[in-house]
Short mmCIF file of C-alpha atoms and ligand atoms in Angstrom, two decimals:
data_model
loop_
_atom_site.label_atom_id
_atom_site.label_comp_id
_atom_site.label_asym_id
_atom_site.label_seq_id
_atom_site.Cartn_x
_atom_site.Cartn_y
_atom_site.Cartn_z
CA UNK A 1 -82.95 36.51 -93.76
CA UNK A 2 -82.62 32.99 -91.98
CA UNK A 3 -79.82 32.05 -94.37
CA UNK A 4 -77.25 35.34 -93.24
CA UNK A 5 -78.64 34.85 -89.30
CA UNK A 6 -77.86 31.08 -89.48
CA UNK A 7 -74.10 31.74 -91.08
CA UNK A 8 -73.49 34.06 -87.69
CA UNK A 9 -74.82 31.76 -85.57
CA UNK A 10 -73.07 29.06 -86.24
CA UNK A 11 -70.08 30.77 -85.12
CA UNK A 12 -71.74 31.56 -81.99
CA UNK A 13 -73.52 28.95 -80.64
CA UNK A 14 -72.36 25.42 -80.66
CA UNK A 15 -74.13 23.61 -83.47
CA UNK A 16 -75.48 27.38 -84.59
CA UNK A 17 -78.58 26.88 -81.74
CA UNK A 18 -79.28 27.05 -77.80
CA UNK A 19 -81.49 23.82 -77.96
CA UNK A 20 -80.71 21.13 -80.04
CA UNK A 21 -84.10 20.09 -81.53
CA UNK A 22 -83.59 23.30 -83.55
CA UNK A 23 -80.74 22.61 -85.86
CA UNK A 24 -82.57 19.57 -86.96
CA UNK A 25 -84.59 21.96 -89.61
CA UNK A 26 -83.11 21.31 -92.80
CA UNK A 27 -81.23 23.09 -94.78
CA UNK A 28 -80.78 25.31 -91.88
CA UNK A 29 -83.63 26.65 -89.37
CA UNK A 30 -85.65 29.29 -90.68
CA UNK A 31 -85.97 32.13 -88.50
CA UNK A 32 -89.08 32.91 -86.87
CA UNK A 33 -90.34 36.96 -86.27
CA UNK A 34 -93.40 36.42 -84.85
CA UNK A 35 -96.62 34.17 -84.23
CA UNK A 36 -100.19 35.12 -84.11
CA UNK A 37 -103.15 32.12 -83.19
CA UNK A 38 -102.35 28.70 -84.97
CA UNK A 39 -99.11 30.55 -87.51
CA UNK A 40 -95.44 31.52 -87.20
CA UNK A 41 -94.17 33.86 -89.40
CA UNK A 42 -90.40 33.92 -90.49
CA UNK A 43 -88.17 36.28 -91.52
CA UNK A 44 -89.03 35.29 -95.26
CA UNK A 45 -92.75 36.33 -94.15
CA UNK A 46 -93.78 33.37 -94.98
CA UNK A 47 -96.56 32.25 -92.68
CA UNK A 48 -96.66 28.24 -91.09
CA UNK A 49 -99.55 26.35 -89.42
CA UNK A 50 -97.97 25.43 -86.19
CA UNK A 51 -97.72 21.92 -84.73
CA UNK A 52 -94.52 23.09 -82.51
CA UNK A 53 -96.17 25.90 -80.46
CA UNK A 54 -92.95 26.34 -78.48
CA UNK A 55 -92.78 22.49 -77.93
CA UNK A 56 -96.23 22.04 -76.09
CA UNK A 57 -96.66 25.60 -74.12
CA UNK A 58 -98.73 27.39 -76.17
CA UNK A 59 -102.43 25.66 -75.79
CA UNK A 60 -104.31 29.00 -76.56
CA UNK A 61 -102.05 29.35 -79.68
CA UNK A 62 -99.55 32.30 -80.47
CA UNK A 63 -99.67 35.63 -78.89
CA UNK A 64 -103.50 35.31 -77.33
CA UNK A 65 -104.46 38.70 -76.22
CA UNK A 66 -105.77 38.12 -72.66
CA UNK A 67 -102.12 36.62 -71.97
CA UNK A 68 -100.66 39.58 -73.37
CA UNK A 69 -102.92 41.90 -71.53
CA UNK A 70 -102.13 39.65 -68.14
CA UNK A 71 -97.98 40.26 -68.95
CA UNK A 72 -98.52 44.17 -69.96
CA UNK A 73 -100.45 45.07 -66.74
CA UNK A 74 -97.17 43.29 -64.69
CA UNK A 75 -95.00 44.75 -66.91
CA UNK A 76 -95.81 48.03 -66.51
CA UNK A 77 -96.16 47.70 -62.35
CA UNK A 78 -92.19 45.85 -62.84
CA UNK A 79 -90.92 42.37 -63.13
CA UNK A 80 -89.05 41.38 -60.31
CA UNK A 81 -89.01 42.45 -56.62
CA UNK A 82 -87.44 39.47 -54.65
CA UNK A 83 -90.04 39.16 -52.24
CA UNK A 84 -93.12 37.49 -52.59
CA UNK A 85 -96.19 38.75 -54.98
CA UNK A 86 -99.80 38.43 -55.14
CA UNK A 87 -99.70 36.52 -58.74
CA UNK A 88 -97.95 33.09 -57.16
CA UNK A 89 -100.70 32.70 -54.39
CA UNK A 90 -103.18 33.32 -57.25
CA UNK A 91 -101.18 30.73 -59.73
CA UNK A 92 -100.54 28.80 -56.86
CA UNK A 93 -104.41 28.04 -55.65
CA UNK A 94 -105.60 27.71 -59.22
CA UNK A 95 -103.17 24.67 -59.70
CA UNK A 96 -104.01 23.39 -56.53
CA UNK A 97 -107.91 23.53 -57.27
CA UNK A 98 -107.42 21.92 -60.52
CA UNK A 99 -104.32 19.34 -59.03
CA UNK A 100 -105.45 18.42 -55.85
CA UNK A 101 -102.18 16.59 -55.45
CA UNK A 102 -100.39 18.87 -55.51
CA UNK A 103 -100.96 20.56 -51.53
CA UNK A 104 -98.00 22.48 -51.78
CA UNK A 105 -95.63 23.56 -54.24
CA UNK A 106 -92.57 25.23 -55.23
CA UNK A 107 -92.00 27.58 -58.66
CA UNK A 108 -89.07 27.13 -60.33
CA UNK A 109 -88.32 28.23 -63.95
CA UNK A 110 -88.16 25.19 -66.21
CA UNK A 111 -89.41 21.93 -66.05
CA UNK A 112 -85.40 20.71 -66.00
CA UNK A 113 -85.64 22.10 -62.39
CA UNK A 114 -88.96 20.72 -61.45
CA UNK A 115 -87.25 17.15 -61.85
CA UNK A 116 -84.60 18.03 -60.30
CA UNK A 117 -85.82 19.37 -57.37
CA UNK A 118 -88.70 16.28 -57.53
CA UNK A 119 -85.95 13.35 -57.19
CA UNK A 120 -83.60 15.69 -54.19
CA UNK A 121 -87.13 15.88 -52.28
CA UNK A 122 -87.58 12.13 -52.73
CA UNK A 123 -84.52 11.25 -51.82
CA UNK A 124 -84.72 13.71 -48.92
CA UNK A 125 -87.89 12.68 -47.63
CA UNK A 126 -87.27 8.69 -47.96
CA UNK A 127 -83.97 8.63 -47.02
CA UNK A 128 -83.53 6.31 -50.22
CA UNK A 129 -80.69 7.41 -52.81
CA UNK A 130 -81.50 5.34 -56.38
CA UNK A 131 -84.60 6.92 -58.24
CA UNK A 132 -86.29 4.49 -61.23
CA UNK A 133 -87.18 6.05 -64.74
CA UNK A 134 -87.97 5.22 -68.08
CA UNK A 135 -86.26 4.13 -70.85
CA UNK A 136 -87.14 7.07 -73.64
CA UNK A 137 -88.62 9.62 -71.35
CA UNK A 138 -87.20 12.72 -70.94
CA UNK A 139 -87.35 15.04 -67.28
CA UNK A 140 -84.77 17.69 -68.88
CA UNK A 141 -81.20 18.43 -69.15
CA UNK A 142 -79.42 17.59 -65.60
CA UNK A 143 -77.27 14.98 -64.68
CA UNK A 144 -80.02 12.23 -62.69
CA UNK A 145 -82.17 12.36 -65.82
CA UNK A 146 -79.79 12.11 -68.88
CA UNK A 147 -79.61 8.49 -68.98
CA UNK A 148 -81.69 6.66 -71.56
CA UNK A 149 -83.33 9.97 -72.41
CA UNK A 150 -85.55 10.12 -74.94
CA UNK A 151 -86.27 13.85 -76.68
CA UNK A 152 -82.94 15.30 -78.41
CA UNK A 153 -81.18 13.38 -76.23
CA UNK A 154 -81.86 10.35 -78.30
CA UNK A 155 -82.24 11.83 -82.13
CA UNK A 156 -78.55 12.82 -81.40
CA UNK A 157 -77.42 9.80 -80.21
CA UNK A 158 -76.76 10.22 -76.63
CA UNK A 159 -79.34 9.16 -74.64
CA UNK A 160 -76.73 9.13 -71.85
CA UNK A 161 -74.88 12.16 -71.99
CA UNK A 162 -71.31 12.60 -71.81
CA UNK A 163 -70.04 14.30 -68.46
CA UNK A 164 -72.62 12.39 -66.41
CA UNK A 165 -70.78 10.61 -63.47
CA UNK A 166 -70.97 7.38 -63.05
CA UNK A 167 -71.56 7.56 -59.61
CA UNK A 168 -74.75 9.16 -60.84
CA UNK A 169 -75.76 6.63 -63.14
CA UNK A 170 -75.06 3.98 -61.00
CA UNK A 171 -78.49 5.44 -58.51
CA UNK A 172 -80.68 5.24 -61.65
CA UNK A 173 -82.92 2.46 -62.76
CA UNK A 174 -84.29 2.17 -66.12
CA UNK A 175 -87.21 -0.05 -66.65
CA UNK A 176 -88.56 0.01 -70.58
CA UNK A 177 -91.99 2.00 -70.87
CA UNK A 178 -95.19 0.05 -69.96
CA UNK A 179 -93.49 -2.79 -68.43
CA UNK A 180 -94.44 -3.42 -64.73
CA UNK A 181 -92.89 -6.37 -64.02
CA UNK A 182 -89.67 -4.34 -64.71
CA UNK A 183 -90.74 -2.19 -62.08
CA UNK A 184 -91.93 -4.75 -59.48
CA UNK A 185 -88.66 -6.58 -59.46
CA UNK A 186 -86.62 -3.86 -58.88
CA UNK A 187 -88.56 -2.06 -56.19
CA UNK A 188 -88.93 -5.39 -54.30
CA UNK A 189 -85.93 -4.58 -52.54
CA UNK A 190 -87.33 -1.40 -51.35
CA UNK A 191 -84.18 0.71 -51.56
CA UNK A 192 -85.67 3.29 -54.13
CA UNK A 193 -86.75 7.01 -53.16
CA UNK A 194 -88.79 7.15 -56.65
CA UNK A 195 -90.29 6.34 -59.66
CA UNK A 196 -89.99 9.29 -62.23
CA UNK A 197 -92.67 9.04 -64.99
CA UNK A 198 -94.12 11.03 -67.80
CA UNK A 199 -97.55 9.73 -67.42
CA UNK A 200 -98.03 9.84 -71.37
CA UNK A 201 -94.75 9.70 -73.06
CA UNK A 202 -94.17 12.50 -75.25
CA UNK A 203 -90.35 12.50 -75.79
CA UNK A 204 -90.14 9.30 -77.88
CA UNK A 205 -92.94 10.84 -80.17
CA UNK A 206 -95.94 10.25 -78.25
CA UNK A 207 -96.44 6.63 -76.60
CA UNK A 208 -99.59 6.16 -74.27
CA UNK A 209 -99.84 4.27 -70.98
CA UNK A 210 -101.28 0.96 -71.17
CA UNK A 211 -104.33 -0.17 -69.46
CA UNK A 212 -103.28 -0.50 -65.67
CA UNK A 213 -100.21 1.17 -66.08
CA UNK A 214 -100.03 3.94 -64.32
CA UNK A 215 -102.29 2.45 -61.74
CA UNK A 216 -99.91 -0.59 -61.05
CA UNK A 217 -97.02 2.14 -60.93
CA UNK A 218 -99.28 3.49 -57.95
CA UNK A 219 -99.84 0.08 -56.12
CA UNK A 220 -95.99 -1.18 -56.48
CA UNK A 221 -94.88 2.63 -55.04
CA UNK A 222 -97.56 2.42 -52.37
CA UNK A 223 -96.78 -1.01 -51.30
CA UNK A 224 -93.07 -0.16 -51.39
CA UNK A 225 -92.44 3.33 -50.06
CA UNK A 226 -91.32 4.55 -52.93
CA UNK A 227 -92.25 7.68 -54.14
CA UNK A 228 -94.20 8.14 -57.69
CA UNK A 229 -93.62 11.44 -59.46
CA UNK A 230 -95.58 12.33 -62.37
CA UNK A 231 -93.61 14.52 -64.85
CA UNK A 232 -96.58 16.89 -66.13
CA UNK A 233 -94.24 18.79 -67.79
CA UNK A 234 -96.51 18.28 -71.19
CA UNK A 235 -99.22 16.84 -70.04
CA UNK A 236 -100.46 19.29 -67.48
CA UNK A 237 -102.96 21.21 -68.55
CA UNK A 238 -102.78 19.77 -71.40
CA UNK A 239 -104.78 16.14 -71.39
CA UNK A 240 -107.35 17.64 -68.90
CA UNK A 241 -107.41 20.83 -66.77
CA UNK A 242 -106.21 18.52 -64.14
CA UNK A 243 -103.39 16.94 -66.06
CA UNK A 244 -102.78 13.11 -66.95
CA UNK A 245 -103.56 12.78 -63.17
CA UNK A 246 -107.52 14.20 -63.82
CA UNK A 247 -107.38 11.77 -67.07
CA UNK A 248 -106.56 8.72 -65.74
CA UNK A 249 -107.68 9.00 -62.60
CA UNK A 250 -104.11 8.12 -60.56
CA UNK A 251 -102.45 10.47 -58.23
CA UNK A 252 -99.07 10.76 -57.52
CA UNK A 253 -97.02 11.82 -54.64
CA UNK A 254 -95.30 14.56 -56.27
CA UNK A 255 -95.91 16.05 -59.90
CA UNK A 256 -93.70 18.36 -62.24
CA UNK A 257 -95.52 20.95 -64.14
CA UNK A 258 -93.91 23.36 -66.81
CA UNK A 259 -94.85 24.64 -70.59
CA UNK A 260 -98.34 25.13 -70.30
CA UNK A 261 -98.46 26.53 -66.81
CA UNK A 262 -96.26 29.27 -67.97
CA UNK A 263 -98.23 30.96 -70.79
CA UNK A 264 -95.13 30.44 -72.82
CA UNK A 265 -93.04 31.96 -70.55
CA UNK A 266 -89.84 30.36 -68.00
CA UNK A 267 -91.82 28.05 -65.35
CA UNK A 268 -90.88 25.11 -63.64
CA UNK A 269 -93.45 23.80 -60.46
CA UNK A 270 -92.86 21.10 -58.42
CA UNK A 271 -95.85 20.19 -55.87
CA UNK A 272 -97.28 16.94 -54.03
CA UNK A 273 -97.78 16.22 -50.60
CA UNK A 274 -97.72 18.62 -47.63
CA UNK A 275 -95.78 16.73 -45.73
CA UNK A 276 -93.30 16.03 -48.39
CA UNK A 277 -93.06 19.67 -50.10
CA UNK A 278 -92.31 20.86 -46.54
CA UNK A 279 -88.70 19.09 -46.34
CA UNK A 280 -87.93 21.66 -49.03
CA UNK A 281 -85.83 24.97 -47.78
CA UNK A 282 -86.77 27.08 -45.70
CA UNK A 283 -89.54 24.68 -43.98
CA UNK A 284 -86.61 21.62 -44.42
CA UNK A 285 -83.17 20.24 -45.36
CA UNK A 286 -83.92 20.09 -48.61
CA UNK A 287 -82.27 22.88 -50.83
CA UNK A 288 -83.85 24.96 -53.38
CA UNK A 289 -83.89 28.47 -53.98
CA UNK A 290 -84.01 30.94 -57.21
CA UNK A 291 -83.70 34.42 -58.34
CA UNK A 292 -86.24 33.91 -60.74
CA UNK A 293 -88.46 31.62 -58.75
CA UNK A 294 -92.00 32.42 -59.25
CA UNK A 295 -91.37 35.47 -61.46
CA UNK A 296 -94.11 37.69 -62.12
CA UNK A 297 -94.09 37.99 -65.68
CA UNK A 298 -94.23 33.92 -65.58
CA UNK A 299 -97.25 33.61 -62.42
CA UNK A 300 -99.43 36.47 -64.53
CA UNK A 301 -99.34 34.91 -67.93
CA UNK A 302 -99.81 31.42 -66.10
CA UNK A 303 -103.38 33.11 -64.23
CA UNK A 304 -104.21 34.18 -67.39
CA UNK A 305 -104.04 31.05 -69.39
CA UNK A 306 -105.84 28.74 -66.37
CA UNK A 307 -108.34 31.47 -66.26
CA UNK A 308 -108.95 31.19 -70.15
CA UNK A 309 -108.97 27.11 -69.50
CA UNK A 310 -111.24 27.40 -67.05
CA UNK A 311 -113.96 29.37 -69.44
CA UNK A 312 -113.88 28.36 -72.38
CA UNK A 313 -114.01 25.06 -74.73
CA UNK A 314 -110.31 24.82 -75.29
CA UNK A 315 -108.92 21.05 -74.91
CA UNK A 316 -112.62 20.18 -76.82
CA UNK A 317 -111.17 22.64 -79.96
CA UNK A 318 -107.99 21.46 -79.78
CA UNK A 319 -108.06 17.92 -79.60
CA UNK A 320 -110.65 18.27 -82.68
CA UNK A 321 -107.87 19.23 -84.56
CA UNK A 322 -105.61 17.04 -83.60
CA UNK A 323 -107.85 13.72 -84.26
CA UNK A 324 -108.70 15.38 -87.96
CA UNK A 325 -104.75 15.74 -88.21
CA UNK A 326 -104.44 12.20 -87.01
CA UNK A 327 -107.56 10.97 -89.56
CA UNK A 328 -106.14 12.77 -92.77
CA UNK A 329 -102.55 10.99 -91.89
CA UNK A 330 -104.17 7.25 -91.77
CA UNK A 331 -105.92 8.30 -94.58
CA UNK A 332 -103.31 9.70 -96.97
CA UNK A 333 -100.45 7.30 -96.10
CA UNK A 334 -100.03 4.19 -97.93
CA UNK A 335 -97.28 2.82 -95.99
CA UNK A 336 -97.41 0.58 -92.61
CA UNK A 337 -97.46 3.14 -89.47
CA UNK A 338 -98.64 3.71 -85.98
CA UNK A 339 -100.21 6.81 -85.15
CA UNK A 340 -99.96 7.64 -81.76
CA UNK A 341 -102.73 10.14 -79.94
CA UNK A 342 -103.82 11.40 -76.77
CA UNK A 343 -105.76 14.34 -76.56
CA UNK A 344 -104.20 17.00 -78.46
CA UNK A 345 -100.71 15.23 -78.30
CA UNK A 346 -99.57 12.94 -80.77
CA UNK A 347 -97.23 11.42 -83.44
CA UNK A 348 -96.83 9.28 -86.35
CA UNK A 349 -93.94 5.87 -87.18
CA UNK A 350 -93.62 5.18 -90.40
CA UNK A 351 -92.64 1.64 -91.59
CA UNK A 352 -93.76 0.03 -87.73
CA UNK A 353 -96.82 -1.51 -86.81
CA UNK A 354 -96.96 -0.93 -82.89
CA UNK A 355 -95.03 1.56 -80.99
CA UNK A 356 -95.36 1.17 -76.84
CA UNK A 357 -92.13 1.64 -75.93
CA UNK A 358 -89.07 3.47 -76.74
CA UNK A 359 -87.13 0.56 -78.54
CA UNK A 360 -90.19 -0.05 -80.68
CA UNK A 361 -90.07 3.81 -81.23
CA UNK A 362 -86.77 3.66 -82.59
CA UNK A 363 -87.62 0.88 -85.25
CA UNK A 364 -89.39 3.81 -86.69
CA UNK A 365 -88.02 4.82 -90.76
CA UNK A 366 -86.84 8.22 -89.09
CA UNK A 367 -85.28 9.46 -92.53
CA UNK A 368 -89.16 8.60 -93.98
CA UNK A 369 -90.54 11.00 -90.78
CA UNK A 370 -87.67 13.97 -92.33
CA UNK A 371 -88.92 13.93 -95.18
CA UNK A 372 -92.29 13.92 -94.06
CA UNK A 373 -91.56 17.09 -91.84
CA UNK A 374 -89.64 18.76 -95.11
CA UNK A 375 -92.55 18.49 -97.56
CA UNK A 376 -94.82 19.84 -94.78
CA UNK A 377 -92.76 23.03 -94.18
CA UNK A 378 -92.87 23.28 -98.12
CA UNK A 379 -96.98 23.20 -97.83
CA UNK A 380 -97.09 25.56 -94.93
CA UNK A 381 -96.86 22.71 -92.06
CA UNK A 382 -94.69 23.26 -88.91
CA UNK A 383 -94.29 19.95 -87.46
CA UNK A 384 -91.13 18.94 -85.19
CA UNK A 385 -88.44 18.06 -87.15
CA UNK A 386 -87.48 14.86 -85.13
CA UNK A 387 -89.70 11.55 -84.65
CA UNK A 388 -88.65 11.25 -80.83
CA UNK A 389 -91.04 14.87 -80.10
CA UNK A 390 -94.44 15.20 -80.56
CA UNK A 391 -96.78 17.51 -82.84
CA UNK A 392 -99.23 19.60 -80.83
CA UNK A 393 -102.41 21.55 -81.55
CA UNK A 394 -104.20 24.32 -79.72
CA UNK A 395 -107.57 25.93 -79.20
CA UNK A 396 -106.67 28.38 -82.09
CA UNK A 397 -106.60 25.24 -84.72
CA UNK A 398 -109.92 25.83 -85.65
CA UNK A 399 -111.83 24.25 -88.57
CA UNK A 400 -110.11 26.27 -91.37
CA UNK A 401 -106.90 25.54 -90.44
CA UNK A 402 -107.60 22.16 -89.91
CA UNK A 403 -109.30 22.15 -94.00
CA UNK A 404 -105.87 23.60 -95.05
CA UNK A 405 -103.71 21.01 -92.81
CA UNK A 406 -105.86 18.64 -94.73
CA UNK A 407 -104.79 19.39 -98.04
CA UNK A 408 -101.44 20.48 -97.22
CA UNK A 409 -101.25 16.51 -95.96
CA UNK A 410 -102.42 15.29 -98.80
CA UNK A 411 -99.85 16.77 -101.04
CA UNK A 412 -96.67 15.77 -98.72
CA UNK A 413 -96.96 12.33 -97.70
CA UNK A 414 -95.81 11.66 -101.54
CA UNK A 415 -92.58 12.43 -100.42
CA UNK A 416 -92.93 9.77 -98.12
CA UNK A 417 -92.56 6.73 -99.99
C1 PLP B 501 -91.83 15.60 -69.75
C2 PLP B 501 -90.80 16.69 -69.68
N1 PLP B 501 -90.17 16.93 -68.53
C3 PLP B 501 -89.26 17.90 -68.41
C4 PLP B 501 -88.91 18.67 -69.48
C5 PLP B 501 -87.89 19.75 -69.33
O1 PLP B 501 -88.49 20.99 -69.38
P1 PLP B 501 -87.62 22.30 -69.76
O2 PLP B 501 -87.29 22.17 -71.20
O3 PLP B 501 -88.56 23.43 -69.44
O4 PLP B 501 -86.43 22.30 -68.88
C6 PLP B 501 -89.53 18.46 -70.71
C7 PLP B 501 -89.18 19.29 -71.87
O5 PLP B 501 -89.64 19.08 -72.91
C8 PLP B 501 -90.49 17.44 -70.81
O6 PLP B 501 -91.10 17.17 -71.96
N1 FVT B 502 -89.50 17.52 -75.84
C1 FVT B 502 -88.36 18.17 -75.42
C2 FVT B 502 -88.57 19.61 -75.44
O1 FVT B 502 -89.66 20.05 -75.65
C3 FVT B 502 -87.46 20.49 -75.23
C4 FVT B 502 -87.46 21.53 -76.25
C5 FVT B 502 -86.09 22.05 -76.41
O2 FVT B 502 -85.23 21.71 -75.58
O3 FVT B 502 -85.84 22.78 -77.35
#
């Protein structure tokens, strides 16, 4: 039971977890044994509509069978030879068909080392040291991204984390979200390798780019020489088959790509321009290398899940659900609040009228959005229990799910207040 597994953990994992979002469950996390389309099941056997799904990988839902077919047939041929096999070229020239911007690319195993191995190429390739993010978004857990981070980061109170050097800090610009004029003034004096963006926020709950955004982040980088990476880590696959990029119709020099790409399993690519990816190691000076790079299990599952996307009516199903979510919400709350969508990504604030950057984000009533997430579980709701993630749906939230998210809604936002 979750209660006995969550006493032993406790005494062996710091805060009782291996990722902090997951301790945020109150009383204690419940356990989970399994997941089949749009449910988890935990070790109570007590089944939960899923707004989690992993934190964003799972777009075809739990445990779709053509995925598990995919990771069977590798399984049973063996899981790791390193050398090269045929799954990464076929991985590798799906993404490109669908990512055109991304010419080359490297796989890595989590989107922490996409980033990472994003702002050593730009620095690499410009020559340039300081990198620019965003106040509130999050690239993962290593040192050049850990500074004003949005994600766990910030619901525990450290958007810059402890152990970072300074010397690191002091190469990283924040701007606040949406602001270009932030951006224009310090670019102007040309001495950055990068701008670091996720091209819809998802880490502060979800804030979306405004109008010209994203395309003024292209023109300053352009007219600058700085490089502009788009952290796809959510969003590809996700907002489009071809990403934010395919949505908004902006192309970066180098994108991150994670989660969805992965089928649920450990992935991490980092792609962009030919001439760019080929500073990286062994074509360049620029180190990277992994035992696990481009693992099998990770490149089949990924094939599987771009072939599915490729076939079928997925993002139309699952961002269905997520505007009858969003609908039911304005509906059944009372109280002032944003809700923030973009495709099948999204998130309410409670007790704030506009939400388009990450201060505004933190105005949010976050103890209102607890209980929110509390008197879901208690309905059969799996949302993320923190406001600075977002809630996700899939193409297995299909129209009965959706009726009983409805009335599970209306029954918890009384909690609210
Ligand atoms: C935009 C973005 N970038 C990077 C990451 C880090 O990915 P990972 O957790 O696979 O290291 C995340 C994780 O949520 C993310 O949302
Ligand atoms: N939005 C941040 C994540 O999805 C990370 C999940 C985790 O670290 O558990």
């Amino acid at each position: 039971m979750s209660g006995e597994l969550w006493e032993v953990a406790k005494s062996l994992f710091p805060g009782g977890v291996n990722s902090p979002v997951r301790a945020k469950v109150q009383p204690y996390p419940f356990y989970v044994r399994g997941g089949q389309g749009p449910y988890i099941f935990t070790e109570e056997g007590k089944a939960l509509v899923d707004f989690v799904l992993g934190y964003g990988p799972l777009f075809l839902g739990h445990n779709p069978p053509y995925v598990r077919r995919a990771v069977e047939r590798q399984l049973e041929r063996g899981w790791l030879f390193g050398t090269p096999s045929r799954a990464e070229v076929e991985l590798a020239r799906k993404i490109r068909r669908h990512v055109p911007s991304m010419e080359k690319m490297r796989f890595v195993n989590s989107g922490t080392e996409a980033t990472m191995v994003a702002l050593r190429l730009a620095r690499g390739y410009t020559g340039r040291t300081k990198v620019l993010k965003f106040d509130g978004n999050y690239h993962g857990a290593h040192d050049y991204v850990l500074i004003d981070a949005g994600s766990a980061a910030s619901e525990y109170g450290v958007p810059t984390s402890a152990g970072v050097p300074e010397e690191v800090t002091r190469t990283v610009s924040v701007c606040p979200y949406n602001d270009l004029s932030c951006v224009q003034k310090i670019l102007s004096k040309e001495d950055h390798a990068a701008v670091i963006v996720e091209p819809v926020m998802g880490n502060m709950g979800v804030i979306p780019p405004s109008k010209g955004f994203l395309s003024g982040l292209r023109e300053i980088c352009s007219s600058t020489g700085t490089l502009l990476i788009f952290d796809e880590v959510i969003t590809g696959f996700r907002l489009s088959i071809s990403g934010a990029q395919g949505l908004f119709g902006v192309n970066p020099d180098i994108t991150t790509l994670g989660k969805i790409v992965g089928g649920g399993f450990p992935i991490g690519v980092v792609g962009g321009r030919k001439e760019i990816m080929d500073q990286l190691t062994p074509s360049g000076p620029v180190f990277n290398a992994g035992t696990f790079n481009a693992h099998p299990l990770s490149m089949a599952a990924g094939v599987a899940v771009i072939e599915q996307l490729e076939n079928g009516n997925h993002h139309v199903v699952a961002e269905r659900a997520a505007k009858a979510f969003v609908d039911s919400l304005d509906d059944s709350l009372k109280l002032t609040h944003v809700v923030n969508r973009v495709g099948s990504m999204f998130q309410v604030f409670l007790g704030v009228s506009e939400v388009r950057n990450a201060s505004q984000a933190r105005k949010a009533d976050r103890e209102a959005y607890l209980r929110l997430h509390s008197s879901l579980l208690r309905e059969g709701v799996f949302i993320p229990p923190s406001q600075f993630e977002a809630l996700f749906t899939s193409a297995a939230h299909d129209q009965d799910v959706v009726d009983f998210v409805v009335r599970a809604l209306r029954n918890a936002v009384r909690s609210v207040g």
